[in-house]
Short mmCIF file of C-alpha atoms in Angstrom, two decimals:
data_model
loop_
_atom_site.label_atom_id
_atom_site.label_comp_id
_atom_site.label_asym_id
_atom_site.label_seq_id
_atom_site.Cartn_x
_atom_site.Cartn_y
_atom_site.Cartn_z
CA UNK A 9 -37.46 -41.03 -1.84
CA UNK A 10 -35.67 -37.93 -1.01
CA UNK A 11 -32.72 -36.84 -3.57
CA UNK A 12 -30.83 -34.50 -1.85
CA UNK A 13 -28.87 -31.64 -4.44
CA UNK A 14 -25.34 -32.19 -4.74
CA UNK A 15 -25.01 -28.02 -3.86
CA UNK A 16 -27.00 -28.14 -0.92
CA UNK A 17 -25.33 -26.09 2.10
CA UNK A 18 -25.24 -28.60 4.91
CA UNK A 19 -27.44 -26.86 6.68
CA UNK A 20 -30.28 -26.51 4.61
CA UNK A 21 -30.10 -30.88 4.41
CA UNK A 22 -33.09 -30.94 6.94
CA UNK A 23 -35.24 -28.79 4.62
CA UNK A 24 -34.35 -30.57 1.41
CA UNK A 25 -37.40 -32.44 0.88
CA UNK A 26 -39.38 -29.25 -0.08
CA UNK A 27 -37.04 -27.83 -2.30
CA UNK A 28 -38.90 -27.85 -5.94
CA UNK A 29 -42.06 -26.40 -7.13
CA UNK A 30 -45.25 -27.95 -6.30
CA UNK A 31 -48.27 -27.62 -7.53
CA UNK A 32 -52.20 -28.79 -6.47
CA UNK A 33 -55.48 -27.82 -4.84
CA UNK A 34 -56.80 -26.82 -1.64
CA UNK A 35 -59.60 -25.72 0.55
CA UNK A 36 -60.64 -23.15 2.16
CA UNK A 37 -63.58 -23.10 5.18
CA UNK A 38 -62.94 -19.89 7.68
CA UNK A 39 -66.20 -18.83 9.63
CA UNK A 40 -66.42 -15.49 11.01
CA UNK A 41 -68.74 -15.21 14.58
CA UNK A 42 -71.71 -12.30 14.82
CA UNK A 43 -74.68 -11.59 14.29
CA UNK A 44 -77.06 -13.44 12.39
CA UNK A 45 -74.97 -16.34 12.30
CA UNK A 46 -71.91 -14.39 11.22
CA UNK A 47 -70.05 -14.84 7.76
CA UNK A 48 -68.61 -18.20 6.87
CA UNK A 49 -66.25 -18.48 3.57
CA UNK A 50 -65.82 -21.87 1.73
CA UNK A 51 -64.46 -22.15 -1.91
CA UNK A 52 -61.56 -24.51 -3.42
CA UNK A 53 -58.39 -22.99 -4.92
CA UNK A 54 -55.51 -23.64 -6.77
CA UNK A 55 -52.42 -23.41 -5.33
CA UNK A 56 -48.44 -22.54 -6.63
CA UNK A 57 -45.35 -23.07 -4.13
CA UNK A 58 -41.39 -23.00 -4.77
CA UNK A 59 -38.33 -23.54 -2.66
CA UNK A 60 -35.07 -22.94 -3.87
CA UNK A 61 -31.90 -21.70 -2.39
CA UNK A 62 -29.15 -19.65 -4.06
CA UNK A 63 -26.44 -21.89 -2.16
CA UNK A 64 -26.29 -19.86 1.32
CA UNK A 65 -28.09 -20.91 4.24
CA UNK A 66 -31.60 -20.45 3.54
CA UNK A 67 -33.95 -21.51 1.70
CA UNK A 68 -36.34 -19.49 -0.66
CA UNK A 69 -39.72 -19.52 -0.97
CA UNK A 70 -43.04 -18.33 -2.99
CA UNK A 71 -46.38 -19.31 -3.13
CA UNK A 72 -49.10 -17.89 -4.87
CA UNK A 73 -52.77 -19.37 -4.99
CA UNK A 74 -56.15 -18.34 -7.23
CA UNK A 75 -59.83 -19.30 -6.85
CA UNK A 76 -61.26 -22.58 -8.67
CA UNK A 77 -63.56 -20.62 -10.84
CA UNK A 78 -63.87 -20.03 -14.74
CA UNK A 79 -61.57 -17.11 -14.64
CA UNK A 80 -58.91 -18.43 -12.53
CA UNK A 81 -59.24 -15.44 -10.23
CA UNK A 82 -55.92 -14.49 -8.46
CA UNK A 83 -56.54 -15.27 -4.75
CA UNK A 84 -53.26 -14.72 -2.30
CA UNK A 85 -49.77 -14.78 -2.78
CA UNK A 86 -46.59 -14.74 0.10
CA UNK A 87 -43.20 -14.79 -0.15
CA UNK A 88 -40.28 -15.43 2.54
CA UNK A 89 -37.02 -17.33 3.85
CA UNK A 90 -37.02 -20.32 5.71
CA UNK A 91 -33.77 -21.49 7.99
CA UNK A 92 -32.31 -23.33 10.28
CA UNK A 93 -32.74 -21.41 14.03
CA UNK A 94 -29.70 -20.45 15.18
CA UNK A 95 -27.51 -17.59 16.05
CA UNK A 96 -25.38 -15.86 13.01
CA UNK A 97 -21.60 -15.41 13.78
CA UNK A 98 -18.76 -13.89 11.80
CA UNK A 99 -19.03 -15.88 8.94
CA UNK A 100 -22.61 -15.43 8.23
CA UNK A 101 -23.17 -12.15 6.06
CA UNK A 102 -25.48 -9.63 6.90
CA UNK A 103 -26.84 -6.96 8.31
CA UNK A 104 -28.15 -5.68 5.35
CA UNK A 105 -25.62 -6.47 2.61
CA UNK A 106 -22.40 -6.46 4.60
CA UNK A 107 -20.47 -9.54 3.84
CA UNK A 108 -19.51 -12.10 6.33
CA UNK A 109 -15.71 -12.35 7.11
CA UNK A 110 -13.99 -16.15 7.95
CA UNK A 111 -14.99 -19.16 7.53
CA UNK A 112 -19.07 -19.94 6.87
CA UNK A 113 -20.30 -22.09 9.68
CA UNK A 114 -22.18 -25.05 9.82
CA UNK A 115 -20.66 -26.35 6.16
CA UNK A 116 -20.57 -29.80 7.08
CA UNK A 117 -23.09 -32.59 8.05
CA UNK A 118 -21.38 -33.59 11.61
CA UNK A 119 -21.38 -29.66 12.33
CA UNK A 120 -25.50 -29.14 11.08
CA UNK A 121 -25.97 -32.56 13.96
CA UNK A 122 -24.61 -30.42 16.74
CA UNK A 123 -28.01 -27.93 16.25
CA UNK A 124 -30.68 -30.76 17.06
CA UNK A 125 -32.66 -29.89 19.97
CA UNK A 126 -33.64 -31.80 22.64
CA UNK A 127 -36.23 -33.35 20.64
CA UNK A 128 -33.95 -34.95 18.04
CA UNK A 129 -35.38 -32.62 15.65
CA UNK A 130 -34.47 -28.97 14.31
CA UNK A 131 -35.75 -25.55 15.30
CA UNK A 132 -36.54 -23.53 11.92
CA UNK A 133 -36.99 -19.55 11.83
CA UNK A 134 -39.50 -18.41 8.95
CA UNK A 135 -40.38 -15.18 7.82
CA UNK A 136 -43.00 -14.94 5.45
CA UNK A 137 -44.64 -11.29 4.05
CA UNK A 138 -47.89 -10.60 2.35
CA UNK A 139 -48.75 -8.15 -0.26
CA UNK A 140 -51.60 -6.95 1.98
CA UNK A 141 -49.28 -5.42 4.77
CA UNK A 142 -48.77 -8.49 7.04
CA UNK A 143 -45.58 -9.82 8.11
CA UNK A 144 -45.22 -12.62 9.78
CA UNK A 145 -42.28 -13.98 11.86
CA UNK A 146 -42.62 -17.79 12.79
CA UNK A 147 -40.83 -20.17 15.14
CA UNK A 148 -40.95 -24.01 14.71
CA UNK A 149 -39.16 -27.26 14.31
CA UNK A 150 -38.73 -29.42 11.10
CA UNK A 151 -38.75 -33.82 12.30
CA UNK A 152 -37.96 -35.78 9.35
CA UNK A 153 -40.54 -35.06 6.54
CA UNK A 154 -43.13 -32.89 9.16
CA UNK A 155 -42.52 -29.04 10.10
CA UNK A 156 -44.80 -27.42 12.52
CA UNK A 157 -44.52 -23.71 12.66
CA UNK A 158 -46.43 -20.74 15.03
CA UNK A 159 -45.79 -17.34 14.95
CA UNK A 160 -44.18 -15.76 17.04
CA UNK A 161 -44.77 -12.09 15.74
CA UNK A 162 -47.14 -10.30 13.27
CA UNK A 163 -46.67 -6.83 12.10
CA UNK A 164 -49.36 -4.85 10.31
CA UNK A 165 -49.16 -1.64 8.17
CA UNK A 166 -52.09 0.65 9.51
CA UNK A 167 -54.05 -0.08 6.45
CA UNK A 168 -54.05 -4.00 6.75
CA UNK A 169 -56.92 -5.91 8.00
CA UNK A 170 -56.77 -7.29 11.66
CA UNK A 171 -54.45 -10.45 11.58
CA UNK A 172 -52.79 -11.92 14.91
CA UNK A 173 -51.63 -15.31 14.83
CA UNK A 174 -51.77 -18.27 13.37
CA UNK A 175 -50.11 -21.78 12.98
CA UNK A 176 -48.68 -23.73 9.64
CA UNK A 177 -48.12 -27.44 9.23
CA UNK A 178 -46.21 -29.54 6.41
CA UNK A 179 -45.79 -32.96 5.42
CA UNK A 180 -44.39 -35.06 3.11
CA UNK A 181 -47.00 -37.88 2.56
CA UNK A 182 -46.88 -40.69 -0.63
CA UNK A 183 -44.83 -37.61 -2.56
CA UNK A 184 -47.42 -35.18 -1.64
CA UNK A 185 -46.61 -31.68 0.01
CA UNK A 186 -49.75 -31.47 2.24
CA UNK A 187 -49.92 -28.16 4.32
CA UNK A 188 -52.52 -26.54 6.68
CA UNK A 189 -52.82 -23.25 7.96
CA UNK A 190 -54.72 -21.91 10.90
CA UNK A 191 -55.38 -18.39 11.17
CA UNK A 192 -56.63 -15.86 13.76
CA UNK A 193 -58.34 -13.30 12.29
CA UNK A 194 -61.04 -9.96 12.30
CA UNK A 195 -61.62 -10.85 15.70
CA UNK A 196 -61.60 -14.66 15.93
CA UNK A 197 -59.14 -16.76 18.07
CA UNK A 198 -57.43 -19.13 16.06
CA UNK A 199 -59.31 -21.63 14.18
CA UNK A 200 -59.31 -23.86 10.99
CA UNK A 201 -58.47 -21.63 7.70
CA UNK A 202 -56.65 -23.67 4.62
CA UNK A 203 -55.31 -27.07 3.57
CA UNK A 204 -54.00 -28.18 0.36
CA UNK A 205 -51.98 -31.33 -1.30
CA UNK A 206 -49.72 -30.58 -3.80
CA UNK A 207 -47.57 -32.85 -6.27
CA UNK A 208 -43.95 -32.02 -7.02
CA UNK A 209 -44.02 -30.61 -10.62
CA UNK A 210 -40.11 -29.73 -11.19
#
């Protein structure tokens, strides 16, 4: 069951179900092609992720993850913003930190309804940036208790490793957050990378 916050924005109703922190363990399997069979990286990991929202129209989110060893090893972490797609008007704030002026749109349910796509489901924006010197910008939908996500840019700092795509998915199944991640990456088209299943903790 899904309780929805009594402080939710309206808008941020369709993401609701991840809102929390959630906690678990994953895989990761990501071969690399070449020579002499290539390189081909397997280990299991522990994973952290939170949602929140400070009551505007976004939601929040960190996740940081560390390799199943005896020392706990720190292994990645990310952070970003997660919305609903649509264009910002008067109301909204921004850019940068100027505030926005009128009403705030999309503050009720029956106004959120009017953004469902043809699909019956939402388009989501998510940016998400890496402490490595990857950005990523993606573009997706959210159906119920399922988001798919691809990106539709990646930026690099000139010292970051080669990164070009990839694609995320999430589900809510029996409770469980379960996410994969496909990456394409030092030179590979996109293939299989990461999967976890983590339990709701607070």
């Amino acid at each position: 069951m899904i309780e929805i916050p009594t402080d939710l924005p309206a808008e941020l109703v369709p993401l609701s179900w991840l809102i929390g922190v959630w906690e678990g363990t994953g895989v990761l399997d990501y071969a690399i092609d070449g020579e002499n069979d290539g390189e081909h990286t397997q280990l299991e990991f522990g994973q952290r992720i939170s949602f929140s929202h400070d009551g505007l129209g976004y939601l929040n989110y960190s996740a940081s993850s560390w390799v199943l060893d005896e020392e706990n090893t720190p292994l990645a972490a990310e952070t970003g913003y997660w919305r609903l797609h649509r264009k910002l008007v008067e109301g909204d704030a921004g850019p940068a930190m100027l505030p926005g002026s009128g009403v705030r749109p999309f503050n009720t349910a029956q106004s959120v309804e009017a953004l469902r796509n043809s699909h019956g489901a939402f388009d989501i924006d998510v940016s998400i940036i890496h402490p490595d010197g990857v950005s990523e910008i993606y573009i997706g939908q959210v159906a119920g208790p399922r988001i798919d996500l691809a990106t539709d840019a990646v930026m690099r700092t000139a010292g970051a490793k080669e990164y070009t795509a990839a694609t995320r998915l999430y589900g809510l199944v029996e409770n469980h957050l379960l996410w994969a991640w496909d990456i394409a990456a030092l030179g590979q088209e996109l293939r299989t990378h990461a999967s976890a299943r983590l339990a709701k903790v607070e």
